[in-house]
CSV table of C-alpha atoms in Angstrom, one decimal:
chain,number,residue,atom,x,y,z
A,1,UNK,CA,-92.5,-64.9,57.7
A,2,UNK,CA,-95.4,-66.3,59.8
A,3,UNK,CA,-95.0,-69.5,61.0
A,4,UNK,CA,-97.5,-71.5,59.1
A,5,UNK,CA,-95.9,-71.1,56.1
A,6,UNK,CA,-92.7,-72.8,57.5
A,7,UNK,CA,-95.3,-75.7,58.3
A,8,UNK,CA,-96.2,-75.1,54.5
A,9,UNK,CA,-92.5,-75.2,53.6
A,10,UNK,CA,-92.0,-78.2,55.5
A,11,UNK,CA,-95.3,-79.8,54.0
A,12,UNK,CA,-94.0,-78.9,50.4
A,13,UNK,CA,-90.1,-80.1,51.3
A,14,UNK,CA,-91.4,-83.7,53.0
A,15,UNK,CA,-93.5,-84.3,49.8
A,16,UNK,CA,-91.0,-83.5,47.0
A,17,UNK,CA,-88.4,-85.8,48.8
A,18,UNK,CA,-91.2,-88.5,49.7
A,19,UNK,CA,-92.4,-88.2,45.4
A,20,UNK,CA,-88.6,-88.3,44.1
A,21,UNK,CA,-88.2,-91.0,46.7
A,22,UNK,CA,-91.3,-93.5,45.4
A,23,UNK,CA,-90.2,-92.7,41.6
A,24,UNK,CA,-87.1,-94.1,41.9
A,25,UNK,CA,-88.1,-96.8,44.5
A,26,UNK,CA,-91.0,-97.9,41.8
A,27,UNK,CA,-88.6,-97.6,39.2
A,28,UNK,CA,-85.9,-99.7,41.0
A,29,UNK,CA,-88.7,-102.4,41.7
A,30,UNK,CA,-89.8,-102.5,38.6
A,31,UNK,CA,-86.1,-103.0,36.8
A,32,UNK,CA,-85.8,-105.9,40.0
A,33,UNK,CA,-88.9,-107.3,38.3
A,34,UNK,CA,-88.2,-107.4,35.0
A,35,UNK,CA,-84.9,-108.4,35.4
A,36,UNK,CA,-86.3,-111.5,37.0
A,37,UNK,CA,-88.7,-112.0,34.6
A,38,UNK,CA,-86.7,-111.5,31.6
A,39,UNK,CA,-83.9,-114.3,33.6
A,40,UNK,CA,-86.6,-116.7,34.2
A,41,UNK,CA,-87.7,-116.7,30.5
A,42,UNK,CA,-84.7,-117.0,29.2
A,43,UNK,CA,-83.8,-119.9,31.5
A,44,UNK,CA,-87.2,-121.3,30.7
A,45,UNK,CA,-86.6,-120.9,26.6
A,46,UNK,CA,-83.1,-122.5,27.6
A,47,UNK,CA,-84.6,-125.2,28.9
A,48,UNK,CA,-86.6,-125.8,26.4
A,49,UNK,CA,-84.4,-125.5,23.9
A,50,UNK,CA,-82.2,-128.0,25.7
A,51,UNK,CA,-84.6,-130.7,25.8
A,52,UNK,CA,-85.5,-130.4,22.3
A,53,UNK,CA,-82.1,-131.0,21.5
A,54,UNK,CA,-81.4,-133.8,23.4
A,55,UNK,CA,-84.5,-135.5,22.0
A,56,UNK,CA,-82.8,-134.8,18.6
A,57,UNK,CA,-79.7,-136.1,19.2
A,58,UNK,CA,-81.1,-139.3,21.1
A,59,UNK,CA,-83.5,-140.6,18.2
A,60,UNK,CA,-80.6,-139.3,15.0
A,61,UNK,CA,-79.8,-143.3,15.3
A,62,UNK,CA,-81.5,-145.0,12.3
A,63,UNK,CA,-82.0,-148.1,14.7
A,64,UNK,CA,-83.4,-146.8,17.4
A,65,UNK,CA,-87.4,-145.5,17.9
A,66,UNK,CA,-89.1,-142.9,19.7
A,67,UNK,CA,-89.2,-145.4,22.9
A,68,UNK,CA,-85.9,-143.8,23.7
A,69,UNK,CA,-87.2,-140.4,25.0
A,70,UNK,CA,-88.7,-142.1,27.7
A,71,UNK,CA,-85.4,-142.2,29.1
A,72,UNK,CA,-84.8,-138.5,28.8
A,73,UNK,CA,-85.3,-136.4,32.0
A,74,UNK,CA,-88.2,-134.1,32.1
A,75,UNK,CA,-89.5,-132.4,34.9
A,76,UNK,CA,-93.0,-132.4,36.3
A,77,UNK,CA,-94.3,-128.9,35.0
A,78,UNK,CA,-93.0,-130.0,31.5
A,79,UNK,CA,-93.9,-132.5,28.7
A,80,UNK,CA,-93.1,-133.5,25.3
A,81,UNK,CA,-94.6,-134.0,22.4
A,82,UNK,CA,-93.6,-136.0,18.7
A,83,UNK,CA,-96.2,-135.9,15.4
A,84,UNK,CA,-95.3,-137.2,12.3
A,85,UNK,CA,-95.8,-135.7,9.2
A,86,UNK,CA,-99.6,-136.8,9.4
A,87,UNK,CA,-100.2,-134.8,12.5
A,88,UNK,CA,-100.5,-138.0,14.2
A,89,UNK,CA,-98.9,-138.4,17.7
A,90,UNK,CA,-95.9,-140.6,17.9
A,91,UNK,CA,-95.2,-139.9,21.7
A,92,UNK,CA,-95.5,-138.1,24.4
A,93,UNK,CA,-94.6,-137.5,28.2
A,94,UNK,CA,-95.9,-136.1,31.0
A,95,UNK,CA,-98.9,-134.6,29.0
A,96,UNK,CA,-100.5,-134.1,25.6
A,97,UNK,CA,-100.1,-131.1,23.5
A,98,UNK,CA,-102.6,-129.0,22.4
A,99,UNK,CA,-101.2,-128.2,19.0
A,100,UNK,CA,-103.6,-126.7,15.9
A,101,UNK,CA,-101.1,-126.3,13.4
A,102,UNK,CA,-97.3,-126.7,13.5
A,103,UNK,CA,-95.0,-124.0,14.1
A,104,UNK,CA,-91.1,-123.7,14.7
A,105,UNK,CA,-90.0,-122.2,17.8
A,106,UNK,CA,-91.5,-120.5,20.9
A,107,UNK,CA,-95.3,-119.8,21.0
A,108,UNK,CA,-97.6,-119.2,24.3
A,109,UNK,CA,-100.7,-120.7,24.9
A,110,UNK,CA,-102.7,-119.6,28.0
A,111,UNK,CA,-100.4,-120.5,30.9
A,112,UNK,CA,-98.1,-122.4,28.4
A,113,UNK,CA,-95.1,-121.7,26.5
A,114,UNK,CA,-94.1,-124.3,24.0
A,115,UNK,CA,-91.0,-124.7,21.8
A,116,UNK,CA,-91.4,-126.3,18.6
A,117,UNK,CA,-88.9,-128.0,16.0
A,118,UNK,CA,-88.4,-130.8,13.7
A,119,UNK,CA,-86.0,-133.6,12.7
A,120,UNK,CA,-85.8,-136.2,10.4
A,121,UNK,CA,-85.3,-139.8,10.8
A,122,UNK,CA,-85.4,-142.2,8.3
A,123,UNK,CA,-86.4,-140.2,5.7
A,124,UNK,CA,-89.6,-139.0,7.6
A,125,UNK,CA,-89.5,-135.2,9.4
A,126,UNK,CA,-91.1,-134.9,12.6
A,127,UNK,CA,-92.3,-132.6,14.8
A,128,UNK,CA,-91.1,-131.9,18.3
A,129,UNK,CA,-93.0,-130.0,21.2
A,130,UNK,CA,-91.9,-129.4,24.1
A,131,UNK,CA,-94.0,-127.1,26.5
A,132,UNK,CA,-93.6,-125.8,30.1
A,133,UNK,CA,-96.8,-124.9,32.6
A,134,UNK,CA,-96.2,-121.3,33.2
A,135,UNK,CA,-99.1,-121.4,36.3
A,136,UNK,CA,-96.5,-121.7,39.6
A,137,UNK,CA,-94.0,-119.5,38.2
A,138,UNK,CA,-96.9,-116.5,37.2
A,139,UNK,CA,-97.9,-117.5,40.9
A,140,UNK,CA,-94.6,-116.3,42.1
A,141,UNK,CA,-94.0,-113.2,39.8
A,142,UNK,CA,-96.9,-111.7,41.0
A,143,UNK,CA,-96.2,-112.6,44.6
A,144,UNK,CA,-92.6,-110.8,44.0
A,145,UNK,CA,-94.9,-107.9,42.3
A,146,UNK,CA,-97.6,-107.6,45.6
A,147,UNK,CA,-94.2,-108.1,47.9
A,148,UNK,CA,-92.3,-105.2,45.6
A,149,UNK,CA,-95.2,-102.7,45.7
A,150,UNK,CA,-95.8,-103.5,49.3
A,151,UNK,CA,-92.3,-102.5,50.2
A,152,UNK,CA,-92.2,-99.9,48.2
A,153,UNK,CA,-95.3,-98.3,50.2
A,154,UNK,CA,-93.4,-99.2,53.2
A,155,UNK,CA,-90.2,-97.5,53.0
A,156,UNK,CA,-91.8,-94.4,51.0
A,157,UNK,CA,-94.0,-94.2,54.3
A,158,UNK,CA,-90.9,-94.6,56.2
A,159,UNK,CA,-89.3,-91.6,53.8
A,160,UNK,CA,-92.2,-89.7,54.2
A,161,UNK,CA,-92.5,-89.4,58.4
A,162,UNK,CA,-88.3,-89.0,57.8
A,163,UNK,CA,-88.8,-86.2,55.4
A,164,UNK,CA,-91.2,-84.5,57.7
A,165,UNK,CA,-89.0,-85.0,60.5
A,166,UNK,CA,-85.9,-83.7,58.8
A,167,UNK,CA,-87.5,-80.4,57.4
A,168,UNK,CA,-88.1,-79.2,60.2
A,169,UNK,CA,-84.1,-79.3,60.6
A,170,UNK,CA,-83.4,-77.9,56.8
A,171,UNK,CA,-85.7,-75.3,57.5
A,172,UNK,CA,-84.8,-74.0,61.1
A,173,UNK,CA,-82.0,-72.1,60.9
A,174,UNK,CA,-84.4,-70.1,57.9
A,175,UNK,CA,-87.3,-70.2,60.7
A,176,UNK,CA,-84.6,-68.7,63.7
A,177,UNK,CA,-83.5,-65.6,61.3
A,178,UNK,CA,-86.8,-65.2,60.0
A,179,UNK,CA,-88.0,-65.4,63.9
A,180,UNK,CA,-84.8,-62.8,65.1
A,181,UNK,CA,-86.0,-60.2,62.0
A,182,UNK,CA,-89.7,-60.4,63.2
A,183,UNK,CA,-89.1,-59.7,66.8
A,184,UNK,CA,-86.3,-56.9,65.9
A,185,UNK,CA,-88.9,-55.2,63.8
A,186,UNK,CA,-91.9,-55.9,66.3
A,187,UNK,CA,-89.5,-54.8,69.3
A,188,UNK,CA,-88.4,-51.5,67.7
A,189,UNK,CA,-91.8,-50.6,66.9
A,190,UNK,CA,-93.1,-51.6,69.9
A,191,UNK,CA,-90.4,-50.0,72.7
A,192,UNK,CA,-90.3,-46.6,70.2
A,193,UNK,CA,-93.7,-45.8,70.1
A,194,UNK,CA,-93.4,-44.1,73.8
A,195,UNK,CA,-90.4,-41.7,73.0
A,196,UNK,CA,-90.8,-40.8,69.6
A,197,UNK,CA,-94.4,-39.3,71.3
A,198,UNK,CA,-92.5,-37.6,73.8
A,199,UNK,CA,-90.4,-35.8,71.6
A,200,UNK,CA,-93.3,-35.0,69.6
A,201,UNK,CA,-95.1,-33.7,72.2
A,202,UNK,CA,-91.8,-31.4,73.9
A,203,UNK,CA,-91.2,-30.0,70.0
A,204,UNK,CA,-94.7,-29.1,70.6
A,205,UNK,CA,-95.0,-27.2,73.5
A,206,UNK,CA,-91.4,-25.9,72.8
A,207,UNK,CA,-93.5,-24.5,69.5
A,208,UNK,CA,-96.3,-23.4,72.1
A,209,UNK,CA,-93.5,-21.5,74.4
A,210,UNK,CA,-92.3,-19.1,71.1
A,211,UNK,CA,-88.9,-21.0,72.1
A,212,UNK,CA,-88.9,-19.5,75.4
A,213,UNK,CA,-88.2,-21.5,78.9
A,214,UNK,CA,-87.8,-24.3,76.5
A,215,UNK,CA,-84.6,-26.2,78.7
A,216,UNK,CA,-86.6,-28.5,80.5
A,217,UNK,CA,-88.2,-29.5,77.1
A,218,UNK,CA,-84.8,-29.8,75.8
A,219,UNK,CA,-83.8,-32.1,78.9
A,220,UNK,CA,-86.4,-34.3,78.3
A,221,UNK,CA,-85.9,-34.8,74.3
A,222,UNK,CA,-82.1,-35.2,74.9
A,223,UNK,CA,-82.9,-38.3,77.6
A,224,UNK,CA,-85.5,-39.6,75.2
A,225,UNK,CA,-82.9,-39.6,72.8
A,226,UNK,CA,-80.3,-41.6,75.0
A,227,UNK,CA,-83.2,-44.4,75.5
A,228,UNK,CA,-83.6,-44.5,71.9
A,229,UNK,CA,-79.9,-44.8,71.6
A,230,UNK,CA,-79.8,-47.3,74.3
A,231,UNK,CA,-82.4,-48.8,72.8
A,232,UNK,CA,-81.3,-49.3,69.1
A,233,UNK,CA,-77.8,-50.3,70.2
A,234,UNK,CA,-79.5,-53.2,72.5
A,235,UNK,CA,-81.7,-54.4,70.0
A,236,UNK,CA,-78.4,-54.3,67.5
A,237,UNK,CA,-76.4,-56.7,69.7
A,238,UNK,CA,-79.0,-59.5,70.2
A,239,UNK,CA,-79.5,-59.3,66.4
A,240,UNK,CA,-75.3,-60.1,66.2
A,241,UNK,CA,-74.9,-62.5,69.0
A,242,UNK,CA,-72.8,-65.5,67.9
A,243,UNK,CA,-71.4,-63.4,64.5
A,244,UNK,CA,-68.1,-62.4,66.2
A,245,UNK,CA,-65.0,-64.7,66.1
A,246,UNK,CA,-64.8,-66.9,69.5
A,247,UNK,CA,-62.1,-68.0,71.6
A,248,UNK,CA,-61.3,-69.2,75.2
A,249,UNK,CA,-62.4,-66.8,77.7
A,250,UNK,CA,-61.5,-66.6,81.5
A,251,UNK,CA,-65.1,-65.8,82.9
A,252,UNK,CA,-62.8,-64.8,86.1
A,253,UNK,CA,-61.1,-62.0,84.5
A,254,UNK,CA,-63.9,-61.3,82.5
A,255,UNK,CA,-66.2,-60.5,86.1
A,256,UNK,CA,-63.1,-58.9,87.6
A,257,UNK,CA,-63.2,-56.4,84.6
A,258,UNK,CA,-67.1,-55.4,84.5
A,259,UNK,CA,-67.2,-54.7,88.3
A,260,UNK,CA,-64.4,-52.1,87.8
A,261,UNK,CA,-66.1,-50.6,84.9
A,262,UNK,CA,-69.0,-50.4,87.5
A,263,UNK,CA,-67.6,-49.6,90.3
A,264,UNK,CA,-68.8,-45.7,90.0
A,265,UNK,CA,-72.1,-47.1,90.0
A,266,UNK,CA,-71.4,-49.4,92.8
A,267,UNK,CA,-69.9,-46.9,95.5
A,268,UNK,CA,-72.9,-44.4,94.6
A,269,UNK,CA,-75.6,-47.2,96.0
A,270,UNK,CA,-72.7,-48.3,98.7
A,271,UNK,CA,-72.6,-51.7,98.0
A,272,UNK,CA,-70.7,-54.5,99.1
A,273,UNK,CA,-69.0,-57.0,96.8
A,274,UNK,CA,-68.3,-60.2,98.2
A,275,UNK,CA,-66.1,-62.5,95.3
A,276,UNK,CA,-65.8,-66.1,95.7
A,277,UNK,CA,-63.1,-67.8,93.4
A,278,UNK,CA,-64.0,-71.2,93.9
A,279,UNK,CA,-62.1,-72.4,90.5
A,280,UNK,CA,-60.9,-70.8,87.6
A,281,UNK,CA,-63.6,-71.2,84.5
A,282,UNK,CA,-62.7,-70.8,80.9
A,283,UNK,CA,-65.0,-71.1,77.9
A,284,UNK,CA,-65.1,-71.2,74.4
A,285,UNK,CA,-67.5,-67.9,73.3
A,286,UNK,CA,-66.8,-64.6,71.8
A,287,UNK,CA,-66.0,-62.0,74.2
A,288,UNK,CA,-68.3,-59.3,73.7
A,289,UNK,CA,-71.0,-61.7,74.2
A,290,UNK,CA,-69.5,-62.9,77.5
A,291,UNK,CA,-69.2,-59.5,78.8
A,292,UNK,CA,-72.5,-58.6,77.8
A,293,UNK,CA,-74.1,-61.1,79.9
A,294,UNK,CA,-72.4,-60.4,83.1
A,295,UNK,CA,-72.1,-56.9,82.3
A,296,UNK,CA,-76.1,-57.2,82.4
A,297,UNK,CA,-76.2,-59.5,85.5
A,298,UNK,CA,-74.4,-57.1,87.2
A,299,UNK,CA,-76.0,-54.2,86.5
A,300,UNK,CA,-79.2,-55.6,87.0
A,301,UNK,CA,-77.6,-56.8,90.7
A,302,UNK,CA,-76.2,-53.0,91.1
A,303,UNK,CA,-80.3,-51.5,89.5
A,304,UNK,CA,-82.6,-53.3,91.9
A,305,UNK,CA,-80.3,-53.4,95.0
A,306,UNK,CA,-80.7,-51.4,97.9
A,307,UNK,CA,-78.3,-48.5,99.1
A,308,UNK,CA,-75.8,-49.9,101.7
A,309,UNK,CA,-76.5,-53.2,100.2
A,310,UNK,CA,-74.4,-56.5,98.8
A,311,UNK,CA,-74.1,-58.5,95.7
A,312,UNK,CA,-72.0,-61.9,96.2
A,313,UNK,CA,-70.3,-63.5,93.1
A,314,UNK,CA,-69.3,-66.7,93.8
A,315,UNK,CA,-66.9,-68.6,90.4
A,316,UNK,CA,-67.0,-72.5,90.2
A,317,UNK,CA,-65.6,-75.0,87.8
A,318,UNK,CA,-69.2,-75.1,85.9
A,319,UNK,CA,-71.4,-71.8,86.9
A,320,UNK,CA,-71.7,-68.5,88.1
A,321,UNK,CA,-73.5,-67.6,90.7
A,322,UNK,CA,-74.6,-64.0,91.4
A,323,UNK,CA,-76.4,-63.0,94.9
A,324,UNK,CA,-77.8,-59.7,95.5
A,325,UNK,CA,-80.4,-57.8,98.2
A,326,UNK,CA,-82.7,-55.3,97.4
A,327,UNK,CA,-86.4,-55.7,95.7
A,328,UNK,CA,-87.1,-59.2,95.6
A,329,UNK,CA,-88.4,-61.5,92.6
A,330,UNK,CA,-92.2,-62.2,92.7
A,331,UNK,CA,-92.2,-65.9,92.6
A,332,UNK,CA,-95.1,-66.0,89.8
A,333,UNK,CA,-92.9,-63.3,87.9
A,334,UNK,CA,-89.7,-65.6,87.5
A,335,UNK,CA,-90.5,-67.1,83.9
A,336,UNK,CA,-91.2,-63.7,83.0
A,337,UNK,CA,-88.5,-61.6,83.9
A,338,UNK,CA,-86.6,-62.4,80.4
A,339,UNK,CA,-89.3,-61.7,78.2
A,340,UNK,CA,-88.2,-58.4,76.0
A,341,UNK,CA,-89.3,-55.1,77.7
A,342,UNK,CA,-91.1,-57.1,80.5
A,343,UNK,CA,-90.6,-55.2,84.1
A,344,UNK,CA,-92.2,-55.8,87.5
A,345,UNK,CA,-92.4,-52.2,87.6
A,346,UNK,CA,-95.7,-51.8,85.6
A,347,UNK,CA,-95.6,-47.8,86.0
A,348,UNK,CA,-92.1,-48.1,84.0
A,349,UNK,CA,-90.3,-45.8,85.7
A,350,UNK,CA,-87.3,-47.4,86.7
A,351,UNK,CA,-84.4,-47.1,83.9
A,352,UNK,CA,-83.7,-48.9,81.2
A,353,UNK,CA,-85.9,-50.0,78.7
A,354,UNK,CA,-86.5,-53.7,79.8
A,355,UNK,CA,-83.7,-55.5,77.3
A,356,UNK,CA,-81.1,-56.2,79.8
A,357,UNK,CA,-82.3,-59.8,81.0
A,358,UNK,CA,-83.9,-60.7,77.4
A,359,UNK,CA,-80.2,-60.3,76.3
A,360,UNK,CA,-78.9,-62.4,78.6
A,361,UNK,CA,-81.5,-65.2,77.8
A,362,UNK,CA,-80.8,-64.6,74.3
A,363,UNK,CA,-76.9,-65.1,74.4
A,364,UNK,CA,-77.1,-68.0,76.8
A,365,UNK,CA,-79.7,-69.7,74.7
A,366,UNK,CA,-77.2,-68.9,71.8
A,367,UNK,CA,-74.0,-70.6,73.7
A,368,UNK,CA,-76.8,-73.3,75.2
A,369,UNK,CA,-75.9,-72.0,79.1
A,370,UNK,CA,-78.5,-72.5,81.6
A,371,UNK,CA,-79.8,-69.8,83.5
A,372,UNK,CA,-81.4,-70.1,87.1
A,373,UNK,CA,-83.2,-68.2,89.0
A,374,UNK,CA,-84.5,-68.4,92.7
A,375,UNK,CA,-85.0,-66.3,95.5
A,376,UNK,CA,-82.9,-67.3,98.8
A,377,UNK,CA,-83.6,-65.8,102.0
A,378,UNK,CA,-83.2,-61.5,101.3
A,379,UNK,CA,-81.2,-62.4,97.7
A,380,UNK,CA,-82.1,-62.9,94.4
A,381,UNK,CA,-79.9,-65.7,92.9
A,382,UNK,CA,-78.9,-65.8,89.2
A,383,UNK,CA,-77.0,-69.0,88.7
A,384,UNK,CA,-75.2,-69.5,84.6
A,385,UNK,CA,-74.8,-72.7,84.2
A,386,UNK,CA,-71.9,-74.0,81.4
């Protein structure tokens, strides 16, 4: 999978969360708006209702007249009006009605809602209005509505930059096996190409020969077929690193151990071993992985050393350190020496097929060790870092 479809992926995951987000953000403003409408009405219609009633129950004595309302409380934003029977106006407070036919209970005119009713007093029924300006409270609905949207665009921006930011999480452990299949596929094809030609080309000539004087043809397929081996099994492991079941490892004994399973190769080069056990180190890994690593180190010490050289191993409470002589690393070549198949020999010719450091790189990357490398004085100096 190419890498710009993740971006696609990421693009597609950021705006399904960011749409499901705003829906039920718009949808959770709107109830918080209609709520508050639908509790302002009501207290409005209560209101109403309340003053109505009060009106009635002040004027129900036969002695008293409409005078008496005065008394009654009102606020500023609402009034009160009485007609008789006559549609003439008896009273009124705060300010006249605008009333074109008589109704009973709650009507809307423009930015008004009124309340109507009636009562009778001394044998006459009247009609009472009362009414509420609707302007300042409409004011601050859609106020609440511009403040509702507007944080509703806010957070949804908020959601969207998060979403982004977090897909690239949800995706990357897809991306990293995706990444590990591509380059396992790109590195078989690419480090097979040269054998798989020269045993094509022996079975050829072997062809050529009628079968005859054919061993050194032989001799070359069977090495070709080793490196393939080699090969396969190499690009195997770094496709398993990390799978295994971990557990504490002495990196001490773990050393100890890979320089006597190479110690045939180390007396054939002459070399001598100088080890430093500064501390004991123990670390949480699985164990092939760990030996893999300094199983690599060291061979790679052993590979590029000179005969009657040294390789110093010195063990501290946080890192490895491993010093040997022999062909020195190109300074410009140092960020490039664990690349996959990369050599300094550009002929190829030295053994191995160039996997050795990439493996390395690829477990501590995996276990997030740090790897440095310098060249001191006549050593190269690999430091692992835990």
């Amino acid at each position: 999978m190419k890498l710009d479809q993740f971006l696609k992926a990421r693009f597609k995951i950021t705006l399904l969360i960011s749409a499901i987000s705003t829906l039920i953000l718009a949808a959770f403003s709107g109830s918080i708006y209609y709520f508050y409408k639908e509790q302002l009405l009501y207290e409005i219609s209560d209101e109403l209702k309340s003053i109505a009633f009060e009106v009635s129950k002040a004027v129900e004595n036969p002695v008293v007249d409409f005078s008496i309302v005065k008394n009654i409380n009102i606020p500023e934003d609402t009034y009160l009006c009485v007609y008789n029977r006559d549609a003439k106006m008896v009273f009124y407070k705060n300010k006249l009605c605008d009333i074109d036919r008589f109704f009973q209970g709650f009507v809307i005119k423009g930015y008004d809602v009124m309340f109507g009713s009636s009562i009778k007093k001394g044998g006459t029924l009247y009609n009472v209005y009362v009414g509420k300006d609707l302007s300042r409270i409409l004011a601050n609905l859609d106020k609440l509505k511009l403040i509702l949207i507007y944080l509703t665009f806010v957070i949804s921006t908020i959601i969207l930059v998060f979403s982004f930011i977090i897909s690239k999480r949800i995706l990357s452990p897809i991306k990293e096996t995706f990444e590990k299949q591509e380059r396992f596929t790109q590195n078989v094809s690419h480090d097979l190409r040269t054998p798989l030609t020269v045993i094509s080309t022996n079975l050829y000539l072997i062809k050529q020969k009628g079968f005859k004087n054919i061993e050194q043809n032989i001799e070359n397929i069977s090495k070709t077929v080793d490196y393939m081996k080699n090969l396969v099994s190499d690009l195997l492991f770094i496709s398993q690193i990390g799978e295994k079941d971990k557990k504490s490892i002495n990196i001490n004994e773990l050393i100890k151990k890979q320089l006597s399973i190479l110690s045939p190769k180390i007396e054939e080069k002459n070399l001598g071993v100088i080890f430093k056990e500064e501390d004991q180190l123990e670390f949480e890994a699985n164990e092939a992985d760990m030996e893999k690593l300094f199983s690599n180190l060291l061979e790679n010490a052993i590979k590029y050393n000179y005969r009657n050289g040294e390789i110093i191993i010195i063990i501290r409470k946080k890192s490895v350190c491993i010093k040997n002589t022999g062909k020195l690393i190109n300074k410009e070549n140092i960020d490039k020496i664990f690349e996959r198949f990369y050599r300094e020999d550009k002929s190829r010719t030295s053994e191995g097929c160039g996997l050795g450091l990439a493996i390395v790189k690829e477990i501590a990357d995996y276990y997030k060790l740090k790897i440095k490398v310098k060249v001191e004085g006549m050593h190269n100096v690999f430091t692992v870092k835990f």
